[in-house]
Amino acid sequence: MTSLSRRQFLGASAGLCAGLISPLPLRAAQPGMTLRAETRTLDIGGRAATVMGLRNGAGGQGLTLDPGQRFQVALTNGLSENTIVHWHGQIPPNDQDGAPNTNPMLTPGETRAYDFAPRPGTFWMHSHVPQQEIALLAAPLIVRRPEDLTRDRQEVTMFLHDFAFAPPEAVLAALQAPEGDHAGSGGGMSGEMSGGMRGGMAMDHGTMKMAPSGSGGMGSGMGMASGMGSGAMAMGQGMTMDLNDYEFDAYLANDRTLDDPEVVAVERGGRVLLRIVNASSMTAYWIDTGSEQARLVAVDGDPVQPVTGRRFPLAQAQRLEIELDLPKDGAALPVLALREGSRAQTGLVLAPPGARVAKLPLEAAQAAAPVANDMRLEAALRAQVPLPDRAVTRRIMVMLNGTMQPYRWTINNQVWDDHQPILASHGDRVELTFHNMSMMAHPMHLHGHVFQVVALGSQRLRGALRDTVLVPAMSTVTVALDAGQAARWMMHCHHMGHLANGMMTELSVLPTA
């Protein structure tokens, strides 16, 4: 049995006392782990909502593994439909990757075994069927490092979702509908759009002005340079980008809305490691730590040289690990996720014993800026252990395009059904340049690989290691990787509306001669 520190025990006890199902189990999962894809019921604003989830053997959502522990899991499909689960950011053998185009679907009632050595860090698992991911079929996957067991800090996971009462099929159908139909089902919980119009308005009301390079929402205490190179943002002042294709009914942190948040018991003046996962299907956020400076220590599971700040961008499918030193006066500390281009917000509260927990509004005083409007954090990030220096053997341009009307999204001018594989050979040092010619930002994810961000526009850098990178509208981002197992690896936009409407291709890694 895994021992818990006093701080970990405090956090676990708070969840039990509140009668909550924590996204993390109370101890790391042991050999013979099980997961079950199934439906579950949440209370969203006083309404019962049937969603999906991944239940572990202890009854919680997701898994936590100890250092060195293998990922040995039996996954059962308890749904009435086929499913498949992807271990996002992990690098299993290709036949265990969990992609429907390379692995067989799990039929109802079927159980499948998985066994591989996991990468340490903050990851997640999710269905690779867009409709099911919209229905919340996702959960945390935390793989602890040895130092996580020895450092005097409490771990807290914040798992973010966007939620609609409408069925997922209706959500995707609304994206194809004429202007004016891109709203939730009238649950009354959606935030205000940037144009000042509330849920029910068309996507073009959600456009935001692009700020000049180097300006935007990162100025609240970020310990970094004040600007970027001129090539890092390709859109000039006065141009617009499209945001927020769909007006969801609610935004959730650990399955709860901000008017009834999870309150995590913490130690007065203690230290917390926040593991934040953006599992939202179409929504990007700013993570806001309010009055307290935080240290960003890892992104997408891989450590970075620490960056201090109070507000950090988080695109779809990305993860942050943030260290916080809690107030010594014993005050409660809300940690918020602010929806870009909107006043909507969600989050949780870190509260030591006896702290007063104030009521938090579902909407902020003003709309948050677009996440892709400010790439200074991406430009400042430096991997703790970068890729080894090697000559690039293959350079590949990947064109991203699409339109709102008709709602169609492409890679290299092709939807998935017509795609041509991108080719590399095992062991190649590959540079992929994502060239976004559309008016929306795209969080691009590559299966089976870790890549390093090496250029934003014309600005070369030795950036963070990632598995998902945000490519702003009308701009380029270049990543470097070493081509892995000879196999077909999916590469796609992690915005579920874009993925469902064509925005996927594959990196086909060929064996060396």
Coordinates of C-alpha atoms in Angstrom, one line a residue:
M1 CA 0.0 0.0 0.0
T2 CA 1.3 3.4 -0.9
S3 CA 1.8 5.7 2.1
L4 CA 0.4 9.3 2.0
S5 CA 2.1 12.3 3.4
R6 CA 0.2 14.4 5.9
R7 CA -0.7 16.9 3.2
Q8 CA -1.9 14.2 0.9
F9 CA -4.0 12.8 3.7
L10 CA -5.6 16.2 4.3
G11 CA -6.5 16.5 0.6
A12 CA -7.9 13.0 0.5
S13 CA -9.9 13.5 3.7
A14 CA -11.5 16.6 2.3
G15 CA -12.8 14.8 -0.7
L16 CA -14.3 12.0 1.5
C17 CA -15.9 14.4 3.9
A18 CA -17.6 16.2 1.1
G19 CA -18.9 13.0 -0.4
L20 CA -17.1 13.6 -3.6
I21 CA -15.6 11.2 -6.2
S22 CA -12.1 12.6 -6.6
P23 CA -10.5 12.4 -10.0
L24 CA -7.5 10.8 -8.3
P25 CA -7.8 7.6 -6.3
L26 CA -6.6 7.9 -2.6
R27 CA -3.6 5.7 -3.3
A28 CA -1.7 4.7 -6.4
A29 CA -3.3 1.9 -8.4
Q30 CA -1.7 -1.6 -7.9
P31 CA -1.0 -4.4 -10.3
G32 CA -4.1 -5.8 -11.8
M33 CA -5.6 -2.4 -12.3
T34 CA -9.1 -2.1 -13.9
L35 CA -10.9 0.6 -15.8
R36 CA -14.5 0.5 -16.9
A37 CA -16.0 2.9 -19.5
E38 CA -19.5 3.6 -18.4
T39 CA -22.2 6.2 -17.9
R40 CA -22.6 8.2 -14.7
T41 CA -24.8 11.0 -13.4
L42 CA -23.6 14.4 -12.4
D43 CA -25.5 17.3 -10.9
I44 CA -25.0 20.3 -13.1
G45 CA -26.6 23.5 -11.8
G46 CA -29.3 21.5 -10.1
R47 CA -30.1 19.3 -13.1
A48 CA -29.2 15.6 -13.5
A49 CA -26.8 15.0 -16.4
T50 CA -25.9 11.6 -17.8
V51 CA -22.3 11.6 -18.9
M52 CA -19.6 9.0 -19.5
G53 CA -16.5 8.2 -17.4
L54 CA -13.6 5.8 -16.7
R55 CA -14.1 4.2 -13.3
N56 CA -11.2 2.6 -11.6
G57 CA -11.3 -0.4 -9.2
A58 CA -11.7 1.9 -6.2
G59 CA -14.7 3.7 -7.7
G60 CA -13.0 6.9 -8.7
Q61 CA -12.2 8.3 -12.0
G62 CA -8.8 7.7 -13.6
L63 CA -5.5 6.2 -12.4
T64 CA -2.4 7.2 -10.4
L65 CA 0.7 5.1 -10.7
D66 CA 3.8 4.9 -8.4
P67 CA 7.3 5.6 -9.7
G68 CA 8.4 2.6 -11.8
Q69 CA 5.0 1.0 -11.9
R70 CA 4.0 -0.6 -15.2
F71 CA 0.7 0.4 -16.8
Q72 CA -1.0 -3.0 -16.5
V73 CA -4.7 -2.3 -17.0
A74 CA -7.7 -4.3 -18.0
L75 CA -10.2 -1.9 -19.7
T76 CA -13.8 -3.0 -19.9
N77 CA -16.4 -1.4 -22.2
G78 CA -19.5 -1.0 -20.0
L79 CA -21.2 1.2 -22.6
S80 CA -23.9 0.1 -25.0
E81 CA -21.7 1.2 -28.0
N82 CA -18.2 0.6 -29.3
T83 CA -15.4 2.7 -27.7
I84 CA -11.7 3.0 -27.7
V85 CA -9.5 4.8 -25.1
H86 CA -6.2 6.7 -25.9
W87 CA -3.6 7.1 -23.3
H88 CA -2.8 10.8 -24.1
G89 CA 0.9 11.7 -24.0
Q90 CA 2.0 8.1 -23.3
I91 CA 4.1 6.1 -25.8
P92 CA 2.8 2.6 -25.7
P93 CA 3.4 0.0 -28.5
N94 CA 1.3 1.1 -31.4
D95 CA -1.2 -1.7 -31.0
Q96 CA -2.0 -0.3 -27.5
D97 CA -2.2 3.4 -28.5
G98 CA -6.0 3.6 -28.5
A99 CA -6.8 5.1 -31.9
P100 CA -9.7 3.7 -33.9
N101 CA -7.9 3.8 -37.2
T102 CA -5.0 1.6 -36.0
N103 CA -6.5 -0.4 -33.2
P104 CA -9.8 -2.4 -33.1
M105 CA -12.7 -0.8 -31.2
L106 CA -13.9 -2.3 -28.0
T107 CA -17.3 -3.8 -28.4
P108 CA -19.9 -3.6 -25.5
G109 CA -18.9 -5.9 -22.7
E110 CA -15.4 -6.6 -24.1
T111 CA -12.3 -6.4 -21.9
R112 CA -8.8 -5.7 -23.3
A113 CA -5.5 -5.8 -21.5
Y114 CA -2.8 -3.2 -21.7
D115 CA 0.8 -3.5 -20.5
F116 CA 3.6 -0.9 -21.1
A117 CA 6.1 1.2 -19.2
P118 CA 4.5 4.6 -18.7
R119 CA 6.2 8.0 -18.9
P120 CA 6.1 9.9 -15.6
G121 CA 4.1 13.1 -15.3
T122 CA 0.6 14.5 -15.7
F123 CA -1.3 12.8 -18.5
W124 CA -4.9 11.8 -19.2
M125 CA -7.0 9.1 -20.9
H126 CA -9.9 9.7 -23.2
S127 CA -12.1 8.2 -25.8
H128 CA -10.9 8.7 -29.3
V129 CA -14.5 9.0 -30.5
P130 CA -15.3 12.8 -30.6
Q131 CA -18.9 12.3 -29.5
Q132 CA -17.8 10.3 -26.5
E133 CA -15.1 12.8 -25.5
I134 CA -17.8 15.6 -25.7
A135 CA -19.8 13.3 -23.3
L136 CA -16.9 13.4 -20.8
L137 CA -15.4 10.0 -21.5
A138 CA -12.0 11.1 -20.1
A139 CA -10.1 10.9 -16.8
P140 CA -6.7 11.7 -15.3
L141 CA -3.6 9.5 -15.7
I142 CA -1.0 10.5 -13.2
V143 CA 2.4 8.8 -13.1
R144 CA 4.5 9.9 -10.2
R145 CA 8.2 10.6 -10.2
P146 CA 10.4 9.4 -7.3
E147 CA 10.7 13.0 -6.0
D148 CA 6.9 13.3 -5.9
L149 CA 6.9 10.8 -3.0
T150 CA 9.6 12.7 -1.0
R151 CA 8.8 16.4 -1.5
D152 CA 6.8 18.0 1.2
R153 CA 3.9 19.1 -0.9
Q154 CA 0.3 18.1 -1.4
E155 CA -0.8 17.0 -4.9
V156 CA -4.1 18.3 -6.2
T157 CA -5.6 17.5 -9.7
M158 CA -7.9 19.9 -11.5
F159 CA -9.6 18.2 -14.4
L160 CA -11.4 20.6 -16.8
H161 CA -14.4 19.9 -19.0
D162 CA -16.9 21.8 -21.1
F163 CA -20.4 20.4 -20.8
A164 CA -23.6 20.6 -22.9
F165 CA -27.0 19.2 -21.9
A166 CA -27.6 18.5 -25.6
P167 CA -26.5 15.1 -26.9
P168 CA -23.0 15.1 -28.4
E169 CA -24.5 14.4 -31.8
A170 CA -26.5 17.6 -31.5
V171 CA -23.5 19.6 -30.5
L172 CA -21.6 18.5 -33.6
A173 CA -24.7 19.0 -35.8
A174 CA -25.0 22.6 -34.5
L175 CA -21.5 23.4 -35.7
Q176 CA -22.8 22.6 -39.2
A177 CA -25.9 24.6 -38.8
P178 CA -26.6 28.1 -40.2
E179 CA -25.4 31.1 -38.1
G180 CA -27.2 31.6 -34.9
D181 CA -27.5 27.9 -33.9
H182 CA -24.2 27.3 -32.1
A183 CA -25.5 27.4 -28.6
G184 CA -26.2 25.0 -25.7
S185 CA -29.5 23.7 -24.7
G186 CA -30.5 26.7 -22.6
G187 CA -29.2 25.3 -19.4
G188 CA -28.6 28.9 -18.3
M189 CA -25.0 28.4 -17.4
S190 CA -23.0 29.6 -20.4
G191 CA -20.8 32.6 -20.1
E192 CA -21.0 35.8 -22.0
M193 CA -19.3 35.9 -25.3
S194 CA -16.7 38.5 -26.2
G195 CA -19.1 40.5 -28.4
G196 CA -21.4 41.1 -25.4
M197 CA -24.0 38.6 -26.7
R198 CA -25.1 35.7 -24.6
G199 CA -25.6 32.0 -25.5
G200 CA -27.5 31.4 -28.7
M201 CA -25.5 33.8 -30.9
A202 CA -23.4 32.7 -33.9
M203 CA -19.7 32.0 -33.9
D204 CA -18.8 35.2 -35.6
H205 CA -19.9 37.1 -32.5
G206 CA -17.1 35.2 -30.7
T207 CA -14.3 36.7 -32.7
M208 CA -11.6 38.6 -30.9
K209 CA -9.2 41.3 -32.1
M210 CA -5.6 40.1 -32.3
A211 CA -3.3 42.2 -30.1
P212 CA 0.1 43.1 -31.5
S213 CA 2.9 40.7 -30.8
G214 CA 4.0 40.6 -27.2
S215 CA 0.9 42.1 -25.7
G216 CA -2.1 40.5 -24.1
G217 CA -3.0 38.7 -20.9
M218 CA 0.3 37.4 -19.7
G219 CA 1.3 40.6 -18.0
S220 CA 0.1 39.7 -14.5
G221 CA 3.4 38.8 -12.9
M222 CA 5.0 36.5 -15.5
G223 CA 8.7 36.1 -14.9
M224 CA 9.7 36.3 -18.5
A225 CA 10.7 38.7 -21.3
S226 CA 8.1 41.3 -22.2
G227 CA 7.8 40.3 -25.9
M228 CA 8.5 38.0 -28.7
G229 CA 10.3 38.1 -32.0
S230 CA 8.3 39.7 -34.8
G231 CA 7.8 36.4 -36.6
A232 CA 6.1 34.7 -33.6
M233 CA 2.7 36.2 -34.3
A234 CA 1.7 36.4 -37.9
M235 CA -1.5 38.4 -37.5
G236 CA -1.4 42.1 -37.2
Q237 CA -3.3 44.4 -35.0
G238 CA -6.9 44.8 -36.1
M239 CA -7.3 41.4 -37.7
T240 CA -9.7 38.9 -36.1
M241 CA -9.6 35.3 -35.1
D242 CA -12.5 33.0 -34.5
L243 CA -13.2 31.7 -31.0
N244 CA -15.6 29.4 -29.2
D245 CA -17.4 27.5 -31.9
Y246 CA -20.1 26.3 -29.4
E247 CA -21.7 27.9 -26.3
F248 CA -21.6 25.2 -23.8
D249 CA -24.0 25.1 -20.8
A250 CA -21.4 24.7 -18.1
Y251 CA -17.6 24.5 -17.5
L252 CA -16.5 22.0 -14.9
A253 CA -13.5 21.5 -12.6
N254 CA -13.5 18.0 -11.2
D255 CA -17.1 17.5 -12.4
R256 CA -18.4 20.6 -10.5
T257 CA -19.4 24.2 -11.5
L258 CA -17.9 27.2 -9.8
D259 CA -21.0 28.0 -7.8
D260 CA -20.6 24.6 -6.1
P261 CA -16.8 24.0 -6.4
E262 CA -14.7 21.3 -4.9
V263 CA -13.1 22.6 -1.7
V264 CA -9.8 20.9 -1.1
A265 CA -8.5 20.8 2.4
V266 CA -4.9 22.0 2.5
E267 CA -2.3 22.9 5.2
R268 CA -2.1 26.5 6.2
G269 CA 1.0 28.0 4.5
G270 CA 1.8 24.7 2.9
R271 CA 2.9 23.9 -0.6
V272 CA 0.7 22.4 -3.3
L273 CA 1.5 20.8 -6.7
L274 CA -1.5 21.5 -8.9
R275 CA -1.8 19.0 -11.8
I276 CA -4.2 20.7 -14.3
V277 CA -5.6 18.9 -17.3
N278 CA -7.6 20.5 -20.0
A279 CA -10.0 17.7 -21.0
S280 CA -12.4 20.1 -22.6
S281 CA -13.6 19.2 -26.1
M282 CA -13.5 22.7 -27.6
T283 CA -12.4 25.2 -24.9
A284 CA -9.1 26.8 -24.0
Y285 CA -8.5 28.6 -20.7
W286 CA -6.3 30.9 -18.7
I287 CA -5.4 29.3 -15.3
D288 CA -5.5 32.1 -12.7
T289 CA -4.0 31.7 -9.2
G290 CA -5.3 35.1 -8.0
S291 CA -3.2 36.8 -5.3
E292 CA -0.5 34.1 -5.1
Q293 CA 2.5 33.8 -7.4
A294 CA 2.9 30.3 -8.8
R295 CA 5.7 28.4 -10.4
L296 CA 5.1 26.5 -13.6
V297 CA 7.3 23.4 -13.4
A298 CA 6.1 21.1 -16.1
V299 CA 3.9 21.1 -19.3
D300 CA 2.4 18.1 -21.0
G301 CA 4.1 15.8 -18.4
D302 CA 7.7 17.0 -19.0
P303 CA 9.6 19.3 -16.6
V304 CA 10.5 22.8 -17.7
Q305 CA 12.8 25.4 -16.1
P306 CA 10.4 27.1 -13.6
V307 CA 8.4 30.1 -14.8
T308 CA 6.7 32.3 -12.2
G309 CA 3.3 34.0 -12.7
R310 CA -0.3 34.2 -11.8
R311 CA -1.9 33.5 -15.1
F312 CA -1.0 30.6 -17.5
P313 CA -2.6 29.7 -20.9
L314 CA -3.9 26.1 -21.4
A315 CA -5.2 24.9 -24.7
Q316 CA -7.3 21.8 -25.3
A317 CA -5.5 18.5 -24.3
Q318 CA -2.5 20.4 -22.7
R319 CA -1.5 20.0 -19.0
L320 CA 0.3 22.2 -16.5
E321 CA 2.0 21.3 -13.3
I322 CA 2.1 24.4 -11.0
E323 CA 3.6 24.7 -7.5
L324 CA 1.9 27.1 -5.1
D325 CA 2.9 28.3 -1.7
L326 CA -0.3 28.8 0.2
P327 CA -1.1 32.0 2.1
K328 CA 0.4 32.0 5.6
D329 CA -2.7 33.9 6.9
G330 CA -4.8 30.8 6.4
A331 CA -7.0 32.4 3.7
A332 CA -8.8 30.2 1.1
L333 CA -7.3 30.4 -2.4
P334 CA -9.5 29.9 -5.4
V335 CA -7.7 28.6 -8.5
L336 CA -9.7 29.5 -11.6
A337 CA -9.9 28.5 -15.2
L338 CA -11.1 31.4 -17.3
R339 CA -12.6 30.5 -20.6
E340 CA -10.9 32.5 -23.4
G341 CA -13.0 35.1 -25.2
S342 CA -15.7 34.9 -22.5
R343 CA -16.6 35.8 -18.9
A344 CA -17.3 32.1 -18.1
Q345 CA -15.1 30.6 -15.4
T346 CA -14.7 27.4 -13.3
G347 CA -12.2 26.2 -10.8
L348 CA -11.7 24.8 -7.3
V349 CA -10.8 26.2 -3.9
L350 CA -7.8 25.4 -1.7
A351 CA -8.8 25.9 1.9
P352 CA -6.9 25.3 5.2
P353 CA -8.9 24.4 8.3
G354 CA -11.2 27.2 9.4
A355 CA -10.9 29.3 6.3
R356 CA -13.9 31.2 5.0
V357 CA -14.9 30.0 1.5
A358 CA -16.7 32.9 -0.3
K359 CA -19.3 32.3 -2.9
L360 CA -17.7 32.5 -6.4
P361 CA -19.6 33.7 -9.5
L362 CA -19.9 31.7 -12.7
E363 CA -18.8 34.8 -14.7
A364 CA -15.8 37.0 -14.3
A365 CA -16.1 40.8 -14.4
Q366 CA -14.7 40.9 -17.9
A367 CA -14.0 38.5 -20.8
A368 CA -10.6 36.7 -20.9
A369 CA -8.3 37.3 -23.8
P370 CA -7.8 34.7 -26.5
V371 CA -5.1 32.2 -25.4
A372 CA -3.4 32.2 -28.8
N373 CA -3.3 36.0 -28.7
D374 CA -0.3 35.8 -26.4
M375 CA 2.5 33.2 -27.0
R376 CA 5.0 34.7 -24.6
L377 CA 4.8 31.8 -22.3
E378 CA 5.5 29.3 -25.1
A379 CA 8.4 31.4 -26.2
A380 CA 9.8 31.5 -22.7
L381 CA 9.5 27.8 -21.8
R382 CA 12.7 25.7 -21.7
A383 CA 12.8 22.0 -21.3
Q384 CA 14.7 20.7 -18.3
V385 CA 15.9 17.8 -20.5
P386 CA 15.7 18.9 -24.2
L387 CA 16.1 16.6 -27.2
P388 CA 19.7 15.8 -27.8
D389 CA 21.4 17.9 -30.5
R390 CA 21.2 16.1 -33.9
A391 CA 21.1 17.2 -37.5
V392 CA 17.6 17.4 -38.9
T393 CA 17.2 14.7 -41.6
R394 CA 13.6 15.5 -42.7
R395 CA 11.7 18.8 -42.7
I396 CA 8.0 18.6 -43.4
M397 CA 5.4 21.4 -43.8
V398 CA 1.9 20.6 -42.4
M399 CA -0.8 23.0 -43.7
L400 CA -3.7 23.6 -41.4
N401 CA -6.9 25.1 -43.0
G402 CA -10.6 25.3 -42.7
T403 CA -13.7 27.4 -42.7
M404 CA -16.6 28.1 -40.4
Q405 CA -19.2 28.1 -43.2
P406 CA -19.1 25.3 -44.4
Y407 CA -17.7 23.9 -41.2
R408 CA -14.8 21.9 -42.7
W409 CA -11.2 21.5 -41.4
T410 CA -8.3 20.1 -43.2
I411 CA -4.6 19.1 -42.9
N412 CA -2.6 19.5 -46.2
N413 CA -6.0 20.5 -47.8
Q414 CA -7.4 17.1 -47.1
V415 CA -9.9 15.7 -44.7
W416 CA -9.2 12.4 -43.0
D417 CA -11.1 10.3 -45.5
D418 CA -8.9 11.6 -48.3
H419 CA -5.6 12.1 -46.4
Q420 CA -2.2 11.2 -47.7
P421 CA 0.2 10.0 -44.9
I422 CA 3.1 12.1 -43.8
L423 CA 6.2 9.9 -44.2
A424 CA 9.3 9.5 -42.1
S425 CA 11.8 6.7 -41.3
H426 CA 12.4 5.3 -37.9
G427 CA 15.2 7.3 -36.2
D428 CA 14.8 10.4 -38.4
R429 CA 15.2 13.7 -36.7
V430 CA 12.1 15.4 -38.1
E431 CA 11.1 19.0 -38.0
L432 CA 7.3 19.5 -38.5
T433 CA 6.2 23.1 -39.3
F434 CA 2.5 23.6 -38.7
H435 CA 1.4 26.4 -41.0
N436 CA -2.0 27.6 -39.9
M437 CA -3.8 29.4 -42.7
S438 CA -7.2 29.4 -40.9
M439 CA -8.7 32.0 -38.6
M440 CA -8.8 29.7 -35.6
A441 CA -6.0 28.4 -33.4
H442 CA -5.5 24.6 -33.5
P443 CA -4.1 22.5 -30.6
M444 CA -2.1 19.9 -32.6
H445 CA -1.5 16.5 -31.1
L446 CA 0.8 13.7 -32.4
H447 CA 0.4 10.2 -31.1
G448 CA 3.3 8.0 -30.0
H449 CA 5.9 10.8 -29.8
V450 CA 7.2 13.7 -27.7
F451 CA 8.3 16.7 -29.6
Q452 CA 10.2 19.9 -28.7
V453 CA 9.0 23.3 -29.7
V454 CA 11.9 24.8 -31.8
A455 CA 10.3 27.8 -33.5
L456 CA 7.4 30.3 -33.2
G457 CA 7.2 31.9 -36.6
S458 CA 10.7 32.9 -37.5
Q459 CA 11.9 32.9 -33.9
R460 CA 14.1 29.9 -33.2
L461 CA 14.2 28.6 -29.7
R462 CA 14.9 25.5 -27.6
G463 CA 11.4 25.3 -26.0
A464 CA 9.4 22.8 -24.0
L465 CA 8.8 19.2 -24.7
R466 CA 5.2 18.6 -25.5
D467 CA 2.7 16.3 -27.1
T468 CA 0.1 19.0 -27.9
V469 CA 1.1 22.4 -29.2
L470 CA -1.2 25.4 -29.9
V471 CA -0.8 26.9 -33.4
P472 CA -2.3 30.4 -33.5
A473 CA -4.3 31.6 -36.5
M474 CA -2.3 32.7 -39.5
S475 CA 1.0 31.6 -38.0
T476 CA 3.6 28.9 -37.9
V477 CA 5.0 26.7 -35.1
T478 CA 7.8 24.2 -35.7
V479 CA 8.5 21.2 -33.5
A480 CA 11.3 18.6 -33.6
L481 CA 11.0 14.9 -32.9
D482 CA 12.8 11.6 -33.3
A483 CA 10.6 9.3 -35.4
G484 CA 9.7 6.3 -33.2
Q485 CA 8.2 2.9 -33.7
A486 CA 7.7 2.0 -37.3
A487 CA 3.9 2.3 -37.4
R488 CA 1.0 4.6 -38.3
W489 CA 0.6 7.4 -35.7
M490 CA -2.4 9.7 -35.7
M491 CA -1.9 13.5 -35.9
H492 CA -4.8 15.8 -35.4
C493 CA -6.3 18.9 -34.0
H494 CA -7.6 18.3 -30.5
H495 CA -10.6 20.5 -30.9
M496 CA -13.3 17.9 -31.2
G497 CA -15.4 19.9 -33.6
H498 CA -12.4 20.2 -36.0
L499 CA -11.4 16.5 -35.5
A500 CA -14.9 15.3 -36.2
N501 CA -15.0 17.4 -39.4
G502 CA -11.9 16.1 -41.0
M503 CA -8.8 17.6 -39.2
M504 CA -6.7 14.5 -38.8
T505 CA -3.9 12.8 -40.7
E506 CA -1.2 10.3 -39.8
L507 CA 2.6 10.2 -39.5
S508 CA 3.6 6.9 -41.1
V509 CA 7.0 5.9 -39.7
L510 CA 8.7 3.5 -42.0
P511 CA 11.3 0.9 -40.9
T512 CA 14.9 1.7 -41.7
A513 CA 16.5 -0.4 -44.5

